[in-house]
């Protein structure tokens, strides 16, 4: 893998600027070997927040984690369950080790690289499977498997 990275960096930038600039920015931030994500993280996780008391607008945030260590994240503004418009999205690499979930975006990202302690568990009252991310301020960001 290191040899491939070295070879990618040795190209003639004048002859292929788009290829070398793309290869020059992504490999350093990409993990050298993606570790598979733990099975309990794999799937689609969603959370939403109502913006007003009438329940007419909400922000829906979604993570999709693949077993191969890739993720997609999106934020949508919704006026109903069928009327949503995408506000932003990103994709990249996810790693989980020692109870910490780390994300390394490979597309445009408003928040950049980030990591949180996480726990996957079951809601004791209704039984929903939840992903709890502990934010830097100590608050929990709760997503639901769906």
mmCIF file with all atom_site columns, N, CA and C in Angstrom, residues 2 7 15 33 35 44 54 56 74 77 85 101 104 111:
data_model
loop_
_atom_site.group_PDB
_atom_site.id
_atom_site.type_symbol
_atom_site.label_atom_id
_atom_site.label_alt_id
_atom_site.label_comp_id
_atom_site.label_asym_id
_atom_site.label_entity_id
_atom_site.label_seq_id
_atom_site.pdbx_PDB_ins_code
_atom_site.Cartn_x
_atom_site.Cartn_y
_atom_site.Cartn_z
_atom_site.occupancy
_atom_site.B_iso_or_equiv
_atom_site.pdbx_formal_charge
_atom_site.auth_seq_id
_atom_site.auth_comp_id
_atom_site.auth_asym_id
_atom_site.auth_atom_id
_atom_site.pdbx_PDB_model_num
ATOM 1  N N  . UNK A 1 2   ? 1.948   1.257  0.823   1.00 0.00 ? 2   UNK A N  1
ATOM 2  C CA . UNK A 1 2   ? 2.832   2.419  0.864   1.00 0.00 ? 2   UNK A CA 1
ATOM 3  C C  . UNK A 1 2   ? 3.459   2.656  -0.497  1.00 0.00 ? 2   UNK A C  1
ATOM 4  N N  . UNK A 1 7   ? 3.997   5.804  -5.470  1.00 0.00 ? 7   UNK A N  1
ATOM 5  C CA . UNK A 1 7   ? 3.879   5.872  -6.919  1.00 0.00 ? 7   UNK A CA 1
ATOM 6  C C  . UNK A 1 7   ? 2.847   6.909  -7.340  1.00 0.00 ? 7   UNK A C  1
ATOM 7  N N  . UNK A 1 15  ? 0.945   16.802 -16.721 1.00 0.00 ? 15  UNK A N  1
ATOM 8  C CA . UNK A 1 15  ? 0.221   16.042 -17.735 1.00 0.00 ? 15  UNK A CA 1
ATOM 9  C C  . UNK A 1 15  ? -1.148  15.580 -17.249 1.00 0.00 ? 15  UNK A C  1
ATOM 10 N N  . UNK A 1 33  ? -5.692  0.518  5.891   1.00 0.00 ? 33  UNK A N  1
ATOM 11 C CA . UNK A 1 33  ? -6.510  -0.676 5.694   1.00 0.00 ? 33  UNK A CA 1
ATOM 12 C C  . UNK A 1 33  ? -7.774  -0.491 6.522   1.00 0.00 ? 33  UNK A C  1
ATOM 13 N N  . UNK A 1 35  ? -10.683 -1.329 8.653   1.00 0.00 ? 35  UNK A N  1
ATOM 14 C CA . UNK A 1 35  ? -11.137 -2.426 9.494   1.00 0.00 ? 35  UNK A CA 1
ATOM 15 C C  . UNK A 1 35  ? -12.644 -2.507 9.365   1.00 0.00 ? 35  UNK A C  1
ATOM 16 N N  . UNK A 1 44  ? -28.643 1.713  8.899   1.00 0.00 ? 44  UNK A N  1
ATOM 17 C CA . UNK A 1 44  ? -29.083 3.093  8.734   1.00 0.00 ? 44  UNK A CA 1
ATOM 18 C C  . UNK A 1 44  ? -29.585 3.608  10.073  1.00 0.00 ? 44  UNK A C  1
ATOM 19 N N  . UNK A 1 54  ? -45.674 23.287 16.037  1.00 0.00 ? 54  UNK A N  1
ATOM 20 C CA . UNK A 1 54  ? -46.771 22.742 15.242  1.00 0.00 ? 54  UNK A CA 1
ATOM 21 C C  . UNK A 1 54  ? -46.394 21.406 14.590  1.00 0.00 ? 54  UNK A C  1
ATOM 22 N N  . UNK A 1 56  ? -44.550 21.086 11.907  1.00 0.00 ? 56  UNK A N  1
ATOM 23 C CA . UNK A 1 56  ? -44.624 21.208 10.448  1.00 0.00 ? 56  UNK A CA 1
ATOM 24 C C  . UNK A 1 56  ? -43.254 21.129 9.771   1.00 0.00 ? 56  UNK A C  1
ATOM 25 N N  . UNK A 1 74  ? -26.171 12.397 5.984   1.00 0.00 ? 74  UNK A N  1
ATOM 26 C CA . UNK A 1 74  ? -26.984 13.394 5.300   1.00 0.00 ? 74  UNK A CA 1
ATOM 27 C C  . UNK A 1 74  ? -27.839 14.153 6.308   1.00 0.00 ? 74  UNK A C  1
ATOM 28 N N  . UNK A 1 77  ? -34.142 18.661 5.374   1.00 0.00 ? 77  UNK A N  1
ATOM 29 C CA . UNK A 1 77  ? -35.203 19.487 5.952   1.00 0.00 ? 77  UNK A CA 1
ATOM 30 C C  . UNK A 1 77  ? -36.516 18.894 5.450   1.00 0.00 ? 77  UNK A C  1
ATOM 31 N N  . UNK A 1 85  ? -36.071 17.840 1.627   1.00 0.00 ? 85  UNK A N  1
ATOM 32 C CA . UNK A 1 85  ? -35.039 18.296 0.697   1.00 0.00 ? 85  UNK A CA 1
ATOM 33 C C  . UNK A 1 85  ? -33.687 18.182 1.398   1.00 0.00 ? 85  UNK A C  1
ATOM 34 N N  . UNK A 1 101 ? -16.143 5.894  18.025  1.00 0.00 ? 101 UNK A N  1
ATOM 35 C CA . UNK A 1 101 ? -16.459 5.905  16.599  1.00 0.00 ? 101 UNK A CA 1
ATOM 36 C C  . UNK A 1 101 ? -15.776 7.121  15.986  1.00 0.00 ? 101 UNK A C  1
ATOM 37 N N  . UNK A 1 104 ? -13.841 9.925  9.064   1.00 0.00 ? 104 UNK A N  1
ATOM 38 C CA . UNK A 1 104 ? -12.893 10.667 8.236   1.00 0.00 ? 104 UNK A CA 1
ATOM 39 C C  . UNK A 1 104 ? -13.568 10.945 6.907   1.00 0.00 ? 104 UNK A C  1
ATOM 40 N N  . UNK A 1 111 ? -18.187 19.637 9.109   1.00 0.00 ? 111 UNK A N  1
ATOM 41 C CA . UNK A 1 111 ? -17.624 19.410 10.439  1.00 0.00 ? 111 UNK A CA 1
ATOM 42 C C  . UNK A 1 111 ? -16.252 18.748 10.417  1.00 0.00 ? 111 UNK A C  1
#
